[in-house]
């Protein structure tokens, strides 16, 4: 296991029970809206949908609610996040249409083209080789299927210094006020987001993985980014 993978596992392991309560804090309450936009990119006729890095199943549930005939498989490498996700799926009464499985995005336990569509959320900052992971995600989607992702973005212009202030001071302080585990998240996120966007061009990465018609929408002054496209 690489240092990056191990760090991601350690970071999320204690968060499962409190993730849903505090995650929106990190996005000023914006991320439910970002998730809804992400899910709206997946056409309703897509019946078999894979949600990668599903965590506590927020996106999986939204995907299932968006189309009554849809069957969603969620996959995540954290058994602790999945445990919280399974409880949430049961509470939502969607146990018959959402299955959550443990696994890694880098090596998906599915056949080529097994899904009509695929979503993933806040994943690429946690993998060693984003290009190889993108190819693996595209592999399991049938040609013509939709792939859509949500990630934190970097606001531009006047919003950027405000964002810097938030991730350098506000977020670490807010995290520390919740628990040591959330303090670690609060310290980690700013540098992780900044570093990721300094090195990765999302649209190029997607096209190199064989995804066409790639489009990007920056949400909430660029604090969130949704990218979507079609498997060639
Ligand atoms: C910030 S959470 C997002 C959870 C959920 N999708 C949401 O919208 O709230 C990121 C998730 O990615 C998972 N993850 C990180 N690296 C992964 C990998 N290589 N394969 C599968 N899951 C991974 C973590 O375990 C964590 O649950």
GROMACS .gro file of C-alpha atoms and ligand atoms in nm:
model
  259
    1UNK     CA    1   0.000   0.000   0.000
    2UNK     CA    2   0.146   0.339  -0.094
    3UNK     CA    3   0.192   0.619   0.160
    4UNK     CA    4  -0.086   0.816  -0.010
    5UNK     CA    5  -0.331   0.524   0.009
    6UNK     CA    6  -0.242   0.456   0.370
    7UNK     CA    7  -0.290   0.823   0.456
    8UNK     CA    8  -0.634   0.826   0.289
    9UNK     CA    9  -0.737   0.515   0.484
   10UNK     CA   10  -0.621   0.663   0.813
   11UNK     CA   11  -0.784   0.997   0.739
   12UNK     CA   12  -1.130   0.852   0.670
   13UNK     CA   13  -1.133   0.560   0.917
   14UNK     CA   14  -1.253   0.767   1.217
   15UNK     CA   15  -1.491   0.988   1.016
   16UNK     CA   16  -1.771   0.744   0.923
   17UNK     CA   17  -2.013   0.817   1.213
   18UNK     CA   18  -1.976   1.197   1.192
   19UNK     CA   19  -1.904   1.245   0.820
   20UNK     CA   20  -2.255   1.338   0.713
   21UNK     CA   21  -2.295   1.589   0.995
   22UNK     CA   22  -1.972   1.779   0.934
   23UNK     CA   23  -1.884   1.730   0.565
   24UNK     CA   24  -2.100   2.019   0.449
   25UNK     CA   25  -1.915   2.245   0.694
   26UNK     CA   26  -1.611   2.209   0.468
   27UNK     CA   27  -1.803   2.352   0.175
   28UNK     CA   28  -2.001   2.622   0.358
   29UNK     CA   29  -2.309   2.405   0.318
   30UNK     CA   30  -2.268   2.397  -0.061
   31UNK     CA   31  -2.183   2.037  -0.122
   32UNK     CA   32  -2.539   1.891  -0.119
   33UNK     CA   33  -2.607   2.132  -0.406
   34UNK     CA   34  -2.286   2.018  -0.585
   35UNK     CA   35  -2.388   1.654  -0.545
   36UNK     CA   36  -2.734   1.726  -0.689
   37UNK     CA   37  -2.574   1.889  -0.995
   38UNK     CA   38  -2.338   1.591  -1.032
   39UNK     CA   39  -2.630   1.346  -1.025
   40UNK     CA   40  -2.828   1.560  -1.271
   41UNK     CA   41  -2.551   1.494  -1.529
   42UNK     CA   42  -2.638   1.120  -1.529
   43UNK     CA   43  -2.920   1.052  -1.778
   44UNK     CA   44  -3.231   0.894  -1.622
   45UNK     CA   45  -3.224   0.588  -1.855
   46UNK     CA   46  -2.885   0.483  -1.706
   47UNK     CA   47  -2.997   0.185  -1.496
   48UNK     CA   48  -2.671   0.027  -1.378
   49UNK     CA   49  -2.464   0.299  -1.211
   50UNK     CA   50  -2.134   0.266  -1.025
   51UNK     CA   51  -2.054   0.527  -0.758
   52UNK     CA   52  -1.681   0.517  -0.680
   53UNK     CA   53  -1.544   0.653  -0.350
   54UNK     CA   54  -1.905   0.642  -0.234
   55UNK     CA   55  -1.811   0.695   0.132
   56UNK     CA   56  -2.132   0.723   0.333
   57UNK     CA   57  -2.345   0.685   0.018
   58UNK     CA   58  -2.471   1.042  -0.022
   59UNK     CA   59  -2.429   1.031  -0.401
   60UNK     CA   60  -2.545   0.668  -0.428
   61UNK     CA   61  -2.872   0.759  -0.254
   62UNK     CA   62  -2.922   1.065  -0.471
   63UNK     CA   63  -2.860   0.853  -0.785
   64UNK     CA   64  -3.115   0.592  -0.675
   65UNK     CA   65  -3.377   0.856  -0.591
   66UNK     CA   66  -3.328   1.021  -0.932
   67UNK     CA   67  -3.451   0.716  -1.130
   68UNK     CA   68  -3.683   0.448  -0.984
   69UNK     CA   69  -3.552   0.166  -1.209
   70UNK     CA   70  -3.189   0.238  -1.127
   71UNK     CA   71  -2.962  -0.005  -0.943
   72UNK     CA   72  -2.656   0.154  -0.783
   73UNK     CA   73  -2.333  -0.011  -0.674
   74UNK     CA   74  -2.118   0.198  -0.441
   75UNK     CA   75  -1.753   0.113  -0.386
   76UNK     CA   76  -1.505   0.256  -0.136
   77UNK     CA   77  -1.179   0.145   0.022
   78UNK     CA   78  -1.288   0.244   0.376
   79UNK     CA   79  -1.488  -0.020   0.562
   80UNK     CA   80  -1.570   0.242   0.827
   81UNK     CA   81  -1.721   0.488   0.577
   82UNK     CA   82  -1.912   0.200   0.417
   83UNK     CA   83  -2.056   0.093   0.754
   84UNK     CA   84  -2.203   0.442   0.800
   85UNK     CA   85  -2.319   0.433   0.437
   86UNK     CA   86  -2.502   0.100   0.478
   87UNK     CA   87  -2.692   0.233   0.780
   88UNK     CA   88  -2.785   0.544   0.583
   89UNK     CA   89  -2.903   0.339   0.283
   90UNK     CA   90  -3.125   0.128   0.513
   91UNK     CA   91  -3.268   0.441   0.675
   92UNK     CA   92  -3.348   0.572   0.327
   93UNK     CA   93  -3.532   0.245   0.248
   94UNK     CA   94  -3.308   0.187  -0.055
   95UNK     CA   95  -3.139  -0.139   0.051
   96UNK     CA   96  -3.302  -0.320  -0.242
   97UNK     CA   97  -3.145  -0.091  -0.503
   98UNK     CA   98  -2.810   0.013  -0.356
   99UNK     CA   99  -2.529  -0.229  -0.280
  100UNK     CA  100  -2.212  -0.099  -0.111
  101UNK     CA  101  -1.888  -0.292  -0.158
  102UNK     CA  102  -1.532  -0.254  -0.036
  103UNK     CA  103  -1.276  -0.203  -0.311
  104UNK     CA  104  -1.023   0.031  -0.466
  105UNK     CA  105  -1.078   0.266  -0.759
  106UNK     CA  106  -0.738   0.167  -0.900
  107UNK     CA  107  -0.850  -0.191  -0.952
  108UNK     CA  108  -1.226  -0.228  -0.983
  109UNK     CA  109  -1.373  -0.578  -0.941
  110UNK     CA  110  -1.599  -0.540  -1.246
  111UNK     CA  111  -1.598  -0.645  -1.612
  112UNK     CA  112  -1.534  -0.406  -1.902
  113UNK     CA  113  -1.846  -0.202  -1.985
  114UNK     CA  114  -2.049  -0.343  -1.693
  115UNK     CA  115  -2.214  -0.007  -1.607
  116UNK     CA  116  -2.430   0.242  -1.799
  117UNK     CA  117  -2.282   0.532  -1.600
  118UNK     CA  118  -2.026   0.604  -1.330
  119UNK     CA  119  -1.983   0.882  -1.074
  120UNK     CA  120  -1.698   0.957  -0.837
  121UNK     CA  121  -1.652   1.221  -0.571
  122UNK     CA  122  -1.338   1.373  -0.418
  123UNK     CA  123  -1.133   1.073  -0.534
  124UNK     CA  124  -0.842   1.174  -0.756
  125UNK     CA  125  -0.649   1.361  -0.484
  126UNK     CA  126  -0.615   1.030  -0.299
  127UNK     CA  127  -0.467   0.813  -0.575
  128UNK     CA  128  -0.100   0.783  -0.679
  129UNK     CA  129  -0.164   0.779  -1.052
  130UNK     CA  130  -0.475   0.980  -1.151
  131UNK     CA  131  -0.428   0.899  -1.523
  132UNK     CA  132  -0.422   0.522  -1.463
  133UNK     CA  133  -0.718   0.549  -1.225
  134UNK     CA  134  -0.918   0.743  -1.487
  135UNK     CA  135  -0.850   0.467  -1.741
  136UNK     CA  136  -0.966   0.206  -1.490
  137UNK     CA  137  -1.288   0.403  -1.418
  138UNK     CA  138  -1.359   0.442  -1.791
  139UNK     CA  139  -1.296   0.069  -1.850
  140UNK     CA  140  -1.605  -0.045  -1.657
  141UNK     CA  141  -1.843   0.194  -1.838
  142UNK     CA  142  -2.016   0.083  -2.159
  143UNK     CA  143  -1.939   0.291  -2.472
  144UNK     CA  144  -2.179   0.588  -2.481
  145UNK     CA  145  -2.217   0.584  -2.102
  146UNK     CA  146  -2.179   0.894  -1.886
  147UNK     CA  147  -1.894   0.950  -1.641
  148UNK     CA  148  -1.924   1.239  -1.393
  149UNK     CA  149  -1.713   1.358  -1.102
  150UNK     CA  150  -1.723   1.615  -0.823
  151UNK     CA  151  -1.409   1.769  -0.674
  152UNK     CA  152  -1.316   2.075  -0.473
  153UNK     CA  153  -1.188   2.357  -0.692
  154UNK     CA  154  -0.979   2.671  -0.655
  155UNK     CA  155  -1.181   2.994  -0.669
  156UNK     CA  156  -1.034   3.267  -0.891
  157UNK     CA  157  -0.994   3.645  -0.864
  158UNK     CA  158  -1.101   3.813  -0.542
  159UNK     CA  159  -1.250   3.491  -0.410
  160UNK     CA  160  -0.908   3.320  -0.402
  161UNK     CA  161  -0.761   3.517  -0.106
  162UNK     CA  162  -1.084   3.452   0.084
  163UNK     CA  163  -1.059   3.082   0.005
  164UNK     CA  164  -0.693   3.083   0.119
  165UNK     CA  165  -0.792   3.245   0.446
  166UNK     CA  166  -1.063   2.986   0.494
  167UNK     CA  167  -0.846   2.679   0.426
  168UNK     CA  168  -0.542   2.816   0.615
  169UNK     CA  169  -0.724   2.940   0.925
  170UNK     CA  170  -1.102   2.885   0.934
  171UNK     CA  171  -1.111   2.522   0.831
  172UNK     CA  172  -0.830   2.398   1.061
  173UNK     CA  173  -0.987   2.584   1.354
  174UNK     CA  174  -1.338   2.457   1.277
  175UNK     CA  175  -1.205   2.101   1.237
  176UNK     CA  176  -1.013   2.119   1.566
  177UNK     CA  177  -1.328   2.233   1.742
  178UNK     CA  178  -1.505   1.913   1.630
  179UNK     CA  179  -1.248   1.638   1.699
  180UNK     CA  180  -0.882   1.542   1.639
  181UNK     CA  181  -0.987   1.347   1.328
  182UNK     CA  182  -1.163   1.651   1.179
  183UNK     CA  183  -0.868   1.872   1.279
  184UNK     CA  184  -0.651   1.648   1.055
  185UNK     CA  185  -0.901   1.687   0.769
  186UNK     CA  186  -0.911   2.064   0.824
  187UNK     CA  187  -0.531   2.088   0.797
  188UNK     CA  188  -0.503   1.847   0.506
  189UNK     CA  189  -0.766   1.977   0.264
  190UNK     CA  190  -0.626   2.316   0.158
  191UNK     CA  191  -0.277   2.193   0.060
  192UNK     CA  192  -0.426   1.880  -0.099
  193UNK     CA  193  -0.666   2.079  -0.322
  194UNK     CA  194  -0.400   2.340  -0.412
  195UNK     CA  195  -0.138   2.078  -0.496
  196UNK     CA  196  -0.378   1.867  -0.701
  197UNK     CA  197  -0.485   2.153  -0.926
  198UNK     CA  198  -0.123   2.268  -0.967
  199UNK     CA  199  -0.034   1.933  -1.123
  200UNK     CA  200  -0.346   1.799  -1.290
  201UNK     CA  201  -0.550   1.927  -1.584
  202UNK     CA  202  -0.880   1.750  -1.536
  203UNK     CA  203  -1.009   1.781  -1.892
  204UNK     CA  204  -0.679   1.652  -2.041
  205UNK     CA  205  -0.680   1.364  -1.796
  206UNK     CA  206  -1.032   1.270  -1.895
  207UNK     CA  207  -0.969   1.286  -2.270
  208UNK     CA  208  -0.655   1.074  -2.232
  209UNK     CA  209  -0.873   0.808  -2.065
  210UNK     CA  210  -1.093   0.782  -2.375
  211UNK     CA  211  -1.374   1.009  -2.256
  212UNK     CA  212  -1.525   1.251  -2.510
  213UNK     CA  213  -1.755   1.555  -2.494
  214UNK     CA  214  -1.587   1.651  -2.168
  215UNK     CA  215  -1.748   1.946  -1.995
  216UNK     CA  216  -1.677   2.131  -1.672
  217UNK     CA  217  -1.899   2.341  -1.448
  218UNK     CA  218  -1.748   2.548  -1.168
  219UNK     CA  219  -1.996   2.588  -0.882
  220UNK     CA  220  -2.009   2.830  -0.587
  221UNK     CA  221  -1.746   3.069  -0.733
  222UNK     CA  222  -1.527   2.772  -0.820
  223UNK     CA  223  -1.516   2.605  -0.477
  224UNK     CA  224  -1.667   2.296  -0.639
  225UNK     CA  225  -1.607   2.152  -0.985
  226UNK     CA  226  -1.821   1.899  -1.169
  227UNK     CA  227  -1.671   1.735  -1.478
  228UNK     CA  228  -1.870   1.503  -1.702
  229UNK     CA  229  -1.830   1.331  -2.036
  230UNK     CA  230  -1.911   1.027  -2.247
  231UNK     CA  231  -1.718   0.701  -2.267
  232UNK     CA  232  -1.603   0.671  -2.631
  233LIG     C1  233  -1.442   1.292   0.088
  233LIG     S1  234  -1.501   1.125   0.083
  233LIG     C2  235  -1.637   1.138  -0.029
  233LIG     C3  236  -1.748   1.047   0.006
  233LIG     C4  237  -1.877   1.064  -0.072
  233LIG     N1  238  -1.861   1.031  -0.212
  233LIG     C5  239  -1.939   1.202  -0.057
  233LIG     O1  240  -1.972   1.266  -0.155
  233LIG     O2  241  -1.955   1.245   0.056
  233LIG     C6  242  -1.378   1.045  -0.015
  233LIG     C7  243  -1.391   0.894  -0.014
  233LIG     O3  244  -1.295   0.841  -0.104
  233LIG     C8  245  -1.255   0.716  -0.054
  233LIG     N2  246  -1.133   0.677  -0.124
  233LIG     C9  247  -1.014   0.742  -0.122
  233LIG     N3  248  -0.926   0.679  -0.203
  233LIG    C10  249  -0.993   0.573  -0.257
  233LIG    C11  250  -0.956   0.471  -0.350
  233LIG     N4  251  -0.833   0.467  -0.401
  233LIG     N5  252  -1.048   0.379  -0.385
  233LIG    C12  253  -1.173   0.383  -0.331
  233LIG     N6  254  -1.213   0.476  -0.243
  233LIG    C13  255  -1.125   0.572  -0.207
  233LIG    C14  256  -1.238   0.741   0.096
  233LIG     O4  257  -1.238   0.621   0.169
  233LIG    C15  258  -1.360   0.830   0.122
  233LIG     O5  259  -1.471   0.755   0.165
   0.00000   0.00000   0.00000
